[in-house]
Short mmCIF file of C-alpha atoms and ligand atoms in Angstrom, two decimals:
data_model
loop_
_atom_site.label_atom_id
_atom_site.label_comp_id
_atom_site.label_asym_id
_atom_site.label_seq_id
_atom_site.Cartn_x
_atom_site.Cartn_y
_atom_site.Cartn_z
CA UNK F 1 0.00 0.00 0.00
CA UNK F 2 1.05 3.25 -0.52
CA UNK F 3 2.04 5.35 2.46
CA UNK F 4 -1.06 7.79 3.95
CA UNK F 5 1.15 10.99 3.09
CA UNK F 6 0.89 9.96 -0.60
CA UNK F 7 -3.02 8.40 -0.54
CA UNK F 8 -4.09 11.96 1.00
CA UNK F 9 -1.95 14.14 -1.81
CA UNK F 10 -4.11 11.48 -4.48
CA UNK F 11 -7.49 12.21 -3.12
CA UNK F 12 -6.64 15.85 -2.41
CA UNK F 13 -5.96 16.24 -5.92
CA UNK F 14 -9.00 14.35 -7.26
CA UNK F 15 -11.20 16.56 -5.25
CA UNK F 16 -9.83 19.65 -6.67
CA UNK F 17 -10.15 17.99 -9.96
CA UNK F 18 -14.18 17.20 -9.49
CA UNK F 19 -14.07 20.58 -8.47
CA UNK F 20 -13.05 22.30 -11.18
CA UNK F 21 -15.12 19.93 -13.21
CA UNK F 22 -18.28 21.08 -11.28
CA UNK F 23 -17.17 24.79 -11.10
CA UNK F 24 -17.00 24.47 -7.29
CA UNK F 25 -14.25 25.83 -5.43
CA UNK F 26 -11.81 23.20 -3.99
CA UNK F 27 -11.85 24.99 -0.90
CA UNK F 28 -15.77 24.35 -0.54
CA UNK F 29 -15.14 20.92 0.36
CA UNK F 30 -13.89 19.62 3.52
CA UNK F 31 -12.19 16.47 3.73
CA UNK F 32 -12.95 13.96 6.73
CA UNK F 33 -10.40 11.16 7.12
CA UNK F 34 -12.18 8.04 8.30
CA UNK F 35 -10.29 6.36 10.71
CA UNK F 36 -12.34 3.61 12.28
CA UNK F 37 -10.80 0.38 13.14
CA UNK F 38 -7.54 2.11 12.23
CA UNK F 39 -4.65 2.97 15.29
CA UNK F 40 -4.18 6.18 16.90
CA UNK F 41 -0.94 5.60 14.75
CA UNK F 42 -2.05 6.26 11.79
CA UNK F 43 -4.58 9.22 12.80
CA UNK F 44 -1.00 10.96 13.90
CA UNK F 45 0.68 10.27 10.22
CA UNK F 46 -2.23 11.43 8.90
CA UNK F 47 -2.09 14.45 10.69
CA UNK F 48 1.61 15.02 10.04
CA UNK F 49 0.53 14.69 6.69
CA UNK F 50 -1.77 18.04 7.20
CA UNK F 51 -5.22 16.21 7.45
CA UNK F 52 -7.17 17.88 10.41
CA UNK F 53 -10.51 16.26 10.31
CA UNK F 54 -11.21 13.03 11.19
CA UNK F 55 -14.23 10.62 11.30
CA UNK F 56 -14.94 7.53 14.06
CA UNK F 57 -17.96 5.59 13.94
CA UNK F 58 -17.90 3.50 16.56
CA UNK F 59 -18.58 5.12 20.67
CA UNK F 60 -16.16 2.92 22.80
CA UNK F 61 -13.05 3.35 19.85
CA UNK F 62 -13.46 6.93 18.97
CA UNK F 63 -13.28 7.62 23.21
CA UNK F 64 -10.40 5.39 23.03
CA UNK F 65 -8.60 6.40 20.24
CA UNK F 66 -9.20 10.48 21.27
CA UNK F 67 -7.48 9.98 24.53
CA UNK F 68 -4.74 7.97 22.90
CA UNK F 69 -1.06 9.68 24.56
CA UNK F 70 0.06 9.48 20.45
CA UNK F 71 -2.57 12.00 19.78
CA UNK F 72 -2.02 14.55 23.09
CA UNK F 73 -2.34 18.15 22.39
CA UNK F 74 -2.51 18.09 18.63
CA UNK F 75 -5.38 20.43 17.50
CA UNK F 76 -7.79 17.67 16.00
CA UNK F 77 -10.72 17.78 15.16
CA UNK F 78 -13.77 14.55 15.27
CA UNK F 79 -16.71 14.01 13.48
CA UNK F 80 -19.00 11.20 14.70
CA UNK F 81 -20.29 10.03 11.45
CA UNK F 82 -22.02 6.85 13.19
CA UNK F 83 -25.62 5.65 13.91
CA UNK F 84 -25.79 7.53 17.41
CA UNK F 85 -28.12 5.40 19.77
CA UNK F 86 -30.01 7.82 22.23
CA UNK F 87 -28.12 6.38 25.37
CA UNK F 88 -24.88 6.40 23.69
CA UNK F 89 -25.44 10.33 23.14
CA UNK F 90 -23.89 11.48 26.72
CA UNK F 91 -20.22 9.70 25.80
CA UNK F 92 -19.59 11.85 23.24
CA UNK F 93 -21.18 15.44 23.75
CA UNK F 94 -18.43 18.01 23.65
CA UNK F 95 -15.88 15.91 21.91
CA UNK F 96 -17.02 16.34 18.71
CA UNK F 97 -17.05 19.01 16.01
CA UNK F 98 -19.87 17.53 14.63
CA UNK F 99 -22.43 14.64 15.03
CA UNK F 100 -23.36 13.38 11.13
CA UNK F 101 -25.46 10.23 12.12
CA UNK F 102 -29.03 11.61 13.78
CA UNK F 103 -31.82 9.79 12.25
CA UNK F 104 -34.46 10.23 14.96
CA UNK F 105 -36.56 12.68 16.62
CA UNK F 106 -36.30 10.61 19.68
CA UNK F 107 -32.22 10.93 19.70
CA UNK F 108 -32.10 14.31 18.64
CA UNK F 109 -34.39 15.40 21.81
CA UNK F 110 -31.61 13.28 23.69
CA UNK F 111 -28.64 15.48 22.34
CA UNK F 112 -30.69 18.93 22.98
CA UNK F 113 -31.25 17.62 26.64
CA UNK F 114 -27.98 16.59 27.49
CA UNK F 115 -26.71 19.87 25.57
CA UNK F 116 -28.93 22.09 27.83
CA UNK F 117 -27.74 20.29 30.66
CA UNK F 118 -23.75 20.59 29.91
CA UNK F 119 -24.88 23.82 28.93
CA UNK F 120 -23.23 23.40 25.29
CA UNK F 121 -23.49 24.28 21.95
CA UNK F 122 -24.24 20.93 19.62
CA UNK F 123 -24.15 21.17 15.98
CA UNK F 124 -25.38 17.83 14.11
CA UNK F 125 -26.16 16.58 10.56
CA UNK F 126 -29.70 14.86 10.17
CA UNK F 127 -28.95 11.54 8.49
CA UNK F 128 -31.21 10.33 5.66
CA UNK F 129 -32.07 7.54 3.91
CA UNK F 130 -31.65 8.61 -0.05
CA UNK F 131 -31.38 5.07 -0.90
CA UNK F 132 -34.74 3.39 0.53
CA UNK F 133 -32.55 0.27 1.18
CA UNK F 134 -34.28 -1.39 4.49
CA UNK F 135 -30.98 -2.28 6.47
CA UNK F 136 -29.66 1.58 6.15
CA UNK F 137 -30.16 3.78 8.99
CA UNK F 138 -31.54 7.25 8.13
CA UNK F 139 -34.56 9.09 8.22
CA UNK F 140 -36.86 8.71 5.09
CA UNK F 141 -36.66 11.72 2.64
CA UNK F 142 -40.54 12.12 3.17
CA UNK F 143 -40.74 12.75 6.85
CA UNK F 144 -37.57 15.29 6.97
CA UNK F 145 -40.08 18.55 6.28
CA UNK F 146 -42.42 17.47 8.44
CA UNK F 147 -39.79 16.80 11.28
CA UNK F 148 -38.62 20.02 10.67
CA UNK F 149 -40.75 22.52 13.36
CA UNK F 150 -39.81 19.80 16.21
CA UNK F 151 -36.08 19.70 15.77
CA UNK F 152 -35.83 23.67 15.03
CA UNK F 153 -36.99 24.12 17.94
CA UNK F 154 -35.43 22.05 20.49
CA UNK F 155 -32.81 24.26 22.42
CA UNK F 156 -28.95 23.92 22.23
CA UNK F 157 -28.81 22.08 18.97
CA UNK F 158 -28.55 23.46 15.22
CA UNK F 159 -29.20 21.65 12.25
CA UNK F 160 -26.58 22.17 9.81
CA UNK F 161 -27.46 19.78 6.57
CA UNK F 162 -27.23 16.48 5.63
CA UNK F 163 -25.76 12.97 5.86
CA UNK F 164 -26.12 10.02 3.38
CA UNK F 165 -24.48 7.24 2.39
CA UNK F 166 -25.55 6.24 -0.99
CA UNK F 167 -26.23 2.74 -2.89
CA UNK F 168 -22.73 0.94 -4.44
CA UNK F 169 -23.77 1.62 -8.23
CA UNK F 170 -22.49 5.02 -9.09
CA UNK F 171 -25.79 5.81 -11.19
CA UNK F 172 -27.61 4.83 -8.34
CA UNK F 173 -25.62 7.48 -6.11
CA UNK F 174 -25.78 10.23 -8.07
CA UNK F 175 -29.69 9.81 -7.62
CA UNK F 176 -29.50 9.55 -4.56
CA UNK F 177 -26.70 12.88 -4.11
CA UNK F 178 -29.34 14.86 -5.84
CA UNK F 179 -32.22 14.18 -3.74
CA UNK F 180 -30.03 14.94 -0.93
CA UNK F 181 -28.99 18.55 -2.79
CA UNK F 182 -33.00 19.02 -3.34
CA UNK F 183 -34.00 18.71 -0.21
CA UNK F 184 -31.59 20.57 1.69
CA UNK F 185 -33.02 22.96 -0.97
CA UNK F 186 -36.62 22.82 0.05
CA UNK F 187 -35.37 22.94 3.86
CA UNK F 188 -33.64 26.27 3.51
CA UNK F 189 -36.87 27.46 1.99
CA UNK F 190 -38.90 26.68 5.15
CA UNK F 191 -36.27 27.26 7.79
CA UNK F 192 -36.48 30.71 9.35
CA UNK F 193 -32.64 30.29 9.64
CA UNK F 194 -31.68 29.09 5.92
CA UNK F 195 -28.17 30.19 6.31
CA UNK F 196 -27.09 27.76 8.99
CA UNK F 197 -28.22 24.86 6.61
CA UNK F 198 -24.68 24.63 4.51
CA UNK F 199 -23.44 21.05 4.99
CA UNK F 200 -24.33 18.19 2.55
CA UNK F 201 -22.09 15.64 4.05
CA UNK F 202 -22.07 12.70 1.08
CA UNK F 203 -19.77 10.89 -0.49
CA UNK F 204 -17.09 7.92 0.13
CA UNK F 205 -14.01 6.40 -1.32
CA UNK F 206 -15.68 4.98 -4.29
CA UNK F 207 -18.11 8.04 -4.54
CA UNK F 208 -16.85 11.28 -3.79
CA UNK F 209 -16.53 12.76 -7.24
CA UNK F 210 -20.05 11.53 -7.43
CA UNK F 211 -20.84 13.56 -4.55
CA UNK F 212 -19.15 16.70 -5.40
CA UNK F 213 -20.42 16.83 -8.57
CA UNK F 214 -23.87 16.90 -7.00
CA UNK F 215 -22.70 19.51 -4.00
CA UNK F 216 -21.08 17.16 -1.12
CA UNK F 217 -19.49 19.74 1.51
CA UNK F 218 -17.50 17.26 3.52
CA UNK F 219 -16.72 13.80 2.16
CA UNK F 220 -15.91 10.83 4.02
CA UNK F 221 -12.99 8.83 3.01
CA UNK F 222 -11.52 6.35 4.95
CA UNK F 223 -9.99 3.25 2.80
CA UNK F 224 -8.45 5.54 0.02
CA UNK F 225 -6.55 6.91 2.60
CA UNK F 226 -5.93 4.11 5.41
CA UNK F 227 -6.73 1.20 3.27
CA UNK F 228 -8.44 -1.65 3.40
CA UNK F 229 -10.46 -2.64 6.58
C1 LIG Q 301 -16.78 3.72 7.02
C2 LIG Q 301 -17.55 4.91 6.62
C3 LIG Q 301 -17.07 5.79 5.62
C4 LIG Q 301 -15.77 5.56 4.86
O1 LIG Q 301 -15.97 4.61 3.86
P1 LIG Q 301 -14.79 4.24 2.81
O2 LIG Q 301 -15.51 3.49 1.76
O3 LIG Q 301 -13.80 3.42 3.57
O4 LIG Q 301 -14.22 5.51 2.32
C5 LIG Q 301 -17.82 6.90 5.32
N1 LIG Q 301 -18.99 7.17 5.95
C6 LIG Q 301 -19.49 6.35 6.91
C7 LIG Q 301 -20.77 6.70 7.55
C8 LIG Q 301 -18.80 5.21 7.25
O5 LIG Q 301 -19.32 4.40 8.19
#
């Protein structure tokens, strides 16, 4: 394999490529390194490498792996990009930039509690289910709108955008980018606040041109830089 120094240079130049090919600005999308199931090792070549963002999906290892000696003091910063059970909520409040994986109305009542009670500032990503496939997690596309009044209002929380990961077929994705795009769309155009809804977060290793091509704001890569799980 080659070494992560070299995998991040790739992918940094690919995005600026389906950039330019989208007449996007590079800087207009943020790269999140995946690092699940990967050392605290690794996360620290990555960083000396320049990569700053970085994406656990699992509770217990992401806890782990952010208190990690390897990893002291270095100015990091942790998305939680996985299915966040309500009870699991607590653990990681405060440690995280941002939360990508709320699918519920249930969990995100949970994060606005336990943000009012830390007395904390929680930004999160709704995630939804572009795909329709049953074993996904997500919220279906039809029930975001009508979510909408309940989670605007629920104190110490802001919705920033979206998360979705898409079907394997490329074709398939694409679909399933735009309806993401489209309804983030339609949000902003009931949302009394449309200018905190900015983040379409969208896109893997095997679709983030995809993505950016149909407005991804943060991708999530995590074997094209760490390789294979
Ligand atoms: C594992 C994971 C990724 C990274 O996937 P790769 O195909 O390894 O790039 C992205 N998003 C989520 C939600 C994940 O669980």
């Amino acid at each position: 394999m080659e070494s992560i120094a070299t995998n991040l240079q790739a992918i940094r130049s690919e995005i600026e490529a389906a950039c330019l090919k989208a007449g996007r600005e590079p800087g207009s999308v943020r790269l999140v390194a995946v690092s699940k199931t990967k050392p605290a090792s690794l996360v620290r070549e990555a960083f000396e490498a320049g990569q700053i963002e970085f994406g656990e999906s699992y509770v217990q290892e992401f806890l782990q792996k952010q208190g990690d000696p390897v990893l002291e003091g270095l100015p990091l910063q942790w998305h939680f990009i996985g299915h966040l059970q309500s009870n699991k909520v607590r653990s990681i409040v405060g440690k995280v930039a941002l939360i990508h994986g709320i699918d519920k109305l249930s969990t995100a009542e949970e994060l606005s509690r336990i943000a009012v009670r830390e007395n904390l500032q929680v930004e999160y990503l709704l995630e939804v289910n572009t795909s329709g496939e049953a074993s996904k997690y997500g919220m279906d596309p039809r029930d975001v709108l009508p979510s909408f009044e309940t989670l605007h209002a629920l104190p110490n929380i802001t919705l920033r955008g979206f998360m979705t990961i898409a079907s394997p077929d490329p074709a398939s994705a694409l679909e399933e980018f735009r309806t993401l795009r489209l309804l983030l769309g339609e949000l902003k155009n009931i949302s009394p606040e449309p200018e905190k809804l900015t983040e379409l977060s969208m896109g893997m290793s095997g679709d983030f041109e995809e993505a950016i091509a149909e407005g991804a704001t943060m991708i999530r890569v995590g074997t094209a830089i760490f390789g294979w799980r």
